[in-house]
PDB file of C-alpha atoms in Angstrom:
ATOM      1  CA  UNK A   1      89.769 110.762  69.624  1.00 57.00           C
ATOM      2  CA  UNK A   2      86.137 110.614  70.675  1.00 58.00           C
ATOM      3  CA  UNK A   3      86.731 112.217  74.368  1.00 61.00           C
ATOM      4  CA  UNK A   4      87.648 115.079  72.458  1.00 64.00           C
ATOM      5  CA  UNK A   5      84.649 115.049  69.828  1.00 61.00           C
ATOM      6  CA  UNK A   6      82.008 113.807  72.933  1.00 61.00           C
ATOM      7  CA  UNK A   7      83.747 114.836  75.883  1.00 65.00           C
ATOM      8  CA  UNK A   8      80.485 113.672  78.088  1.00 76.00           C
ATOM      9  CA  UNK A   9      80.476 110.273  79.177  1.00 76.00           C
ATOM     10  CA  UNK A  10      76.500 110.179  79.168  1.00 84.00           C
ATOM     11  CA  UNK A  11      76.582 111.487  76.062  1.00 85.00           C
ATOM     12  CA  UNK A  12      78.884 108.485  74.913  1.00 86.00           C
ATOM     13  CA  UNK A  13      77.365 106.070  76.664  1.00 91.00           C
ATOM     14  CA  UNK A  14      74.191 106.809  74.843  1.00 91.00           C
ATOM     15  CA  UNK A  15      75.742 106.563  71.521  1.00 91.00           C
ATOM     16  CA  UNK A  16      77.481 103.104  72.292  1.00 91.00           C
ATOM     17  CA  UNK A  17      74.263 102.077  73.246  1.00 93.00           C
ATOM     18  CA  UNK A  18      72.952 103.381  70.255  1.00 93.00           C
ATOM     19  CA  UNK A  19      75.525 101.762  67.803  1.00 94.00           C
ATOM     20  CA  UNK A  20      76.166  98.553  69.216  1.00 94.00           C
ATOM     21  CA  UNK A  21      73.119  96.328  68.603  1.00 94.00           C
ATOM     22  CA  UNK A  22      72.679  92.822  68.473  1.00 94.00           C
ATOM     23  CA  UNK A  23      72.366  93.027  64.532  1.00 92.00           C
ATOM     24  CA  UNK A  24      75.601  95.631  64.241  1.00 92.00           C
ATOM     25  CA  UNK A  25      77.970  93.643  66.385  1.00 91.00           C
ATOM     26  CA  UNK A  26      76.554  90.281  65.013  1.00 89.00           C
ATOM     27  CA  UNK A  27      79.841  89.618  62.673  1.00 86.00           C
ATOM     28  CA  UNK A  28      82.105  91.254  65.169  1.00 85.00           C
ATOM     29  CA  UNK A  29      84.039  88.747  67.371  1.00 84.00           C
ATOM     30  CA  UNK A  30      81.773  87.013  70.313  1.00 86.00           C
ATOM     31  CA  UNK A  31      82.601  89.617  73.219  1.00 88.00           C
ATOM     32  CA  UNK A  32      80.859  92.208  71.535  1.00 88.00           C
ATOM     33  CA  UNK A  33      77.732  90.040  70.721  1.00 90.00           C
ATOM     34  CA  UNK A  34      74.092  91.495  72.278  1.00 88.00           C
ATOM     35  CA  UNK A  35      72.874  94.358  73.686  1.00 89.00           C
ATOM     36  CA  UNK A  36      74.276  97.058  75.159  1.00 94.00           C
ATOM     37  CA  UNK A  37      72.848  98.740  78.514  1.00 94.00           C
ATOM     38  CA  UNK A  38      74.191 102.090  80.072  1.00 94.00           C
ATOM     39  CA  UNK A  39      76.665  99.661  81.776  1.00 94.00           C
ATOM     40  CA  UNK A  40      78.233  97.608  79.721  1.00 94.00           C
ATOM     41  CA  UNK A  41      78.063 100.801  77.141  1.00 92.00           C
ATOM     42  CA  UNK A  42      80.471 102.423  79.713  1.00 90.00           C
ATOM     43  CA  UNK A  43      82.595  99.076  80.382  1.00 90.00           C
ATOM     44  CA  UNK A  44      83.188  99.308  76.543  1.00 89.00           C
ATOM     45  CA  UNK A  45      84.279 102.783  76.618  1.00 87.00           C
ATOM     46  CA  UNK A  46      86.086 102.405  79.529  1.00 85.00           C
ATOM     47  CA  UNK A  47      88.212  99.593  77.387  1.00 85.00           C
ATOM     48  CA  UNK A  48      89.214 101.979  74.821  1.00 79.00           C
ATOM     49  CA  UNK A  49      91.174 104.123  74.288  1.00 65.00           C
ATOM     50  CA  UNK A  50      91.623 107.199  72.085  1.00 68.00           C
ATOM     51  CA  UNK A  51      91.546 105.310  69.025  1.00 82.00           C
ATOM     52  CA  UNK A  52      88.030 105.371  68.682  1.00 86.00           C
ATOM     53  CA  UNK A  53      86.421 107.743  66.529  1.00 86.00           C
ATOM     54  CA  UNK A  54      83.153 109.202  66.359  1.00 87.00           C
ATOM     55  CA  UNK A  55      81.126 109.584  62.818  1.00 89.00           C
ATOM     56  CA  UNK A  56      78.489 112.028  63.359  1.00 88.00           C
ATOM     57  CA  UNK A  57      75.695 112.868  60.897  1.00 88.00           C
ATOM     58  CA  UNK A  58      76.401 116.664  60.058  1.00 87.00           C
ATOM     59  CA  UNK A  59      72.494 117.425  59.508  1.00 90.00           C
ATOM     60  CA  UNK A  60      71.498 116.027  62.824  1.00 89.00           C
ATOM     61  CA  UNK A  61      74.459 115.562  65.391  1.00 85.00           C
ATOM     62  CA  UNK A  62      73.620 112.227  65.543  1.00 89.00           C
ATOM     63  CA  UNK A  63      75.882 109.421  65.703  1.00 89.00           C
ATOM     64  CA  UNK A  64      76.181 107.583  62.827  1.00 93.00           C
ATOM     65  CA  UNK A  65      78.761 104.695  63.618  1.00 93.00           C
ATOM     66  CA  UNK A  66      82.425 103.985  64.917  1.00 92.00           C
ATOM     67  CA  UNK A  67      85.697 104.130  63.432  1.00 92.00           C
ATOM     68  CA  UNK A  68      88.461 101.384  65.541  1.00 90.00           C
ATOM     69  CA  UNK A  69      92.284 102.121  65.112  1.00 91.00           C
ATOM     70  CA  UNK A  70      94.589 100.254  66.598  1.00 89.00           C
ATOM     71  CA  UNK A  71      98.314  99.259  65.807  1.00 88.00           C
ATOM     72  CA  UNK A  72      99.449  95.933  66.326  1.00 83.00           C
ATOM     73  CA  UNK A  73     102.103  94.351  67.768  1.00 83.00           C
ATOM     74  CA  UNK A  74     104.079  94.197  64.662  1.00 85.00           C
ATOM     75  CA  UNK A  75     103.214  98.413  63.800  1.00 84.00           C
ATOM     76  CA  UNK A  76     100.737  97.294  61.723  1.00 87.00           C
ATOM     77  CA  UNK A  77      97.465  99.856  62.017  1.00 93.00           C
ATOM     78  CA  UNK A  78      93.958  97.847  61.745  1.00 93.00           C
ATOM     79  CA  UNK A  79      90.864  99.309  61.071  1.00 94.00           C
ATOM     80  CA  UNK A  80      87.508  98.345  62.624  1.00 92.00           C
ATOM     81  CA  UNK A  81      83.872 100.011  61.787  1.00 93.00           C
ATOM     82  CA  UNK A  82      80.233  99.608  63.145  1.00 93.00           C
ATOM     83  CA  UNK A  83      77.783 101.599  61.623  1.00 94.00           C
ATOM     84  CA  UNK A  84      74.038 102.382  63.443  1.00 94.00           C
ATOM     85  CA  UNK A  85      71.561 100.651  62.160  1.00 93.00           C
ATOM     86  CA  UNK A  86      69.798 103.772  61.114  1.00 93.00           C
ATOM     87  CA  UNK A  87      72.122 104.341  58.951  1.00 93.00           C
ATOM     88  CA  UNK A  88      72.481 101.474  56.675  1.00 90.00           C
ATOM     89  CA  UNK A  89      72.077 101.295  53.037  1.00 90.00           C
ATOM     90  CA  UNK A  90      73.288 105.000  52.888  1.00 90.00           C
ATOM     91  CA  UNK A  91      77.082 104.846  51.948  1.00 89.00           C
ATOM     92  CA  UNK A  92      78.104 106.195  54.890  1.00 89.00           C
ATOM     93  CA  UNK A  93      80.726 102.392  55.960  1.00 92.00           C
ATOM     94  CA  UNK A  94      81.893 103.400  52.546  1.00 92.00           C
ATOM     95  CA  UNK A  95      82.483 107.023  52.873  1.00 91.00           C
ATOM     96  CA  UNK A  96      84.104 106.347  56.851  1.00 91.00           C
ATOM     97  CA  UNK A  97      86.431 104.049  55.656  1.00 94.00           C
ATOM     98  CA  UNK A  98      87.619 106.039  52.611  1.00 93.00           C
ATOM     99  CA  UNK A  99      87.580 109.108  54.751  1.00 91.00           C
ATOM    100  CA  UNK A 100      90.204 106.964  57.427  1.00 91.00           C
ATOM    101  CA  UNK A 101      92.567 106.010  54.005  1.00 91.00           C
ATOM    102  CA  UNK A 102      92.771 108.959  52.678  1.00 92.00           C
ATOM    103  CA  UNK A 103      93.522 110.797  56.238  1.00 91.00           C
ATOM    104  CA  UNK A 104      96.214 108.501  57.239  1.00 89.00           C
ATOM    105  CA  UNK A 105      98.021 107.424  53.825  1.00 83.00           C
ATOM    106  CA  UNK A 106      99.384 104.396  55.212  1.00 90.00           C
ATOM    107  CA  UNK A 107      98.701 100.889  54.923  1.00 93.00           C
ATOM    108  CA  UNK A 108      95.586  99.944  56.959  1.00 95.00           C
ATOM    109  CA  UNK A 109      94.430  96.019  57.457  1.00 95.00           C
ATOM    110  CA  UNK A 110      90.721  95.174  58.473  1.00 94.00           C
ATOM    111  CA  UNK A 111      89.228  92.033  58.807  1.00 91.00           C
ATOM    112  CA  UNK A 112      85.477  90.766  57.723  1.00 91.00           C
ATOM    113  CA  UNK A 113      83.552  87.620  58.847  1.00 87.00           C
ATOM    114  CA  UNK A 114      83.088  85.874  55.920  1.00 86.00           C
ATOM    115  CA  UNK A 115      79.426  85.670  56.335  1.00 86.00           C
ATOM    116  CA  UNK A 116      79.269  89.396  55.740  1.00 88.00           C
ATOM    117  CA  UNK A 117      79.681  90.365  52.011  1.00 90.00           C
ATOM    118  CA  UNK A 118      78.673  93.645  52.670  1.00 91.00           C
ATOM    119  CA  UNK A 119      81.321  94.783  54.488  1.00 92.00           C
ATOM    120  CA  UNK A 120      83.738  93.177  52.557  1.00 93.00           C
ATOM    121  CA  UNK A 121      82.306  95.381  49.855  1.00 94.00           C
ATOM    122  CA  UNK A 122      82.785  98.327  51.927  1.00 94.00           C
ATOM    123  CA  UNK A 123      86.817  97.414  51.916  1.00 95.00           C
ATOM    124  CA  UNK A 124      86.810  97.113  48.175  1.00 95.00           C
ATOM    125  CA  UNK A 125      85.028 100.532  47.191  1.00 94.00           C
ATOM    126  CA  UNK A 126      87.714 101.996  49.692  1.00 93.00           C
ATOM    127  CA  UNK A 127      90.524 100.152  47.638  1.00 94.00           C
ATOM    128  CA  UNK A 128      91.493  97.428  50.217  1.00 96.00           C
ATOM    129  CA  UNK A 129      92.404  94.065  48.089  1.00 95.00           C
ATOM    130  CA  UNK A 130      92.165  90.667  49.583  1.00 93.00           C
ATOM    131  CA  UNK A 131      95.199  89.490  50.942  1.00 91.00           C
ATOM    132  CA  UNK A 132      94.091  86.403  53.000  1.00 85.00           C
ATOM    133  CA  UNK A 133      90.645  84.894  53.335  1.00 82.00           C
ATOM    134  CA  UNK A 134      91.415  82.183  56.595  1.00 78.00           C
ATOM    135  CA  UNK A 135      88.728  79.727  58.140  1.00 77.00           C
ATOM    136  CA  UNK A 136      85.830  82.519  58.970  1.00 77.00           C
ATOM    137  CA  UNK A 137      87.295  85.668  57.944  1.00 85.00           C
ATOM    138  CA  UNK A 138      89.131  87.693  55.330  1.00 90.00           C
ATOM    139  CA  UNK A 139      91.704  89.796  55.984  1.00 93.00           C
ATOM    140  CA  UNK A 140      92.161  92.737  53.694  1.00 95.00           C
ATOM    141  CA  UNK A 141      95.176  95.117  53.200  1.00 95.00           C
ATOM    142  CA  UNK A 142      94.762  98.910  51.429  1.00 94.00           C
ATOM    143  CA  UNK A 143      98.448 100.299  50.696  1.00 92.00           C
ATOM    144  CA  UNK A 144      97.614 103.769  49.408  1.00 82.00           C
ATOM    145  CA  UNK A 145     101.403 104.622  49.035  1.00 70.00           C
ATOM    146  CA  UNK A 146     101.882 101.602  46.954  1.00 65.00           C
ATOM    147  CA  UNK A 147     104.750 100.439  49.606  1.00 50.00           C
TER     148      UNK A 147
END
């Protein structure tokens, strides 16, 4: 998990702040709208636990966005991403989420507001298919054993 990658909660702290923008957490759902000051950065990690992951920029150290895990009541793992804004328009949603697939070889679900295409993108070039698109949101499923 990310205590282990960024074991200093300053340090953390100044990469949630850092990630979670009002324009990055704009399609996430409403609790996670607006900015984020030292304190509510450490509310939020204080809320999670270790299946939050780090993505670091290997030139520079710097954070480059957040990888969400978390299993569901019905043992079904979900996947959530926010990448910094510094770092859009690079490939790196793309490469994170492949990265997570190909690590865990299981099926993975993820959700995306319908008012962001991108991201659905994102889910396709990783080989999540469609499997539901609700009021709002579509819900995607990527089954790399084929089960």
């Amino acid at each position: 998990g990310w205590r282990d990658q960024h074991p200093d909660l300053d340090g953390r702290v100044a990469d949630v702040m850092a990630i979670l923008t009002p324009a990055t957490t704009r399609h996430l759902p409403p609790d996670w709208y607006g900015a984020y000051d030292a304190a509510r950065a450490a509310r939020w990690i204080g809320e999670r636990d270790e299946s939050v992951l780090l993505a670091v920029e290997t030139a520079t150290g710097r954070a480059a966005g957040l990888v969400i895990l978390a299993e569901a009541d019905d043992g079904e793992l979900q996947l959530g991403y926010v990448v910094a804004e510094a770092f859009w328009g690079r490939g790196i949603a793309t490469e994170l989420v492949a990265g997570v697939v190909d690590a865990l070889d299981r099926p993975i679900n993820a959700g995306v507001s319908t008012d962001n295409p991108a991201s659905a993108r994102v889910l396709e070039r990783a080989g999540f298919v469609l499997a539901v698109n609700a009021q709002g949101a579509a819900h995607y499923r990527c089954d790399p054993g084929g089960s």
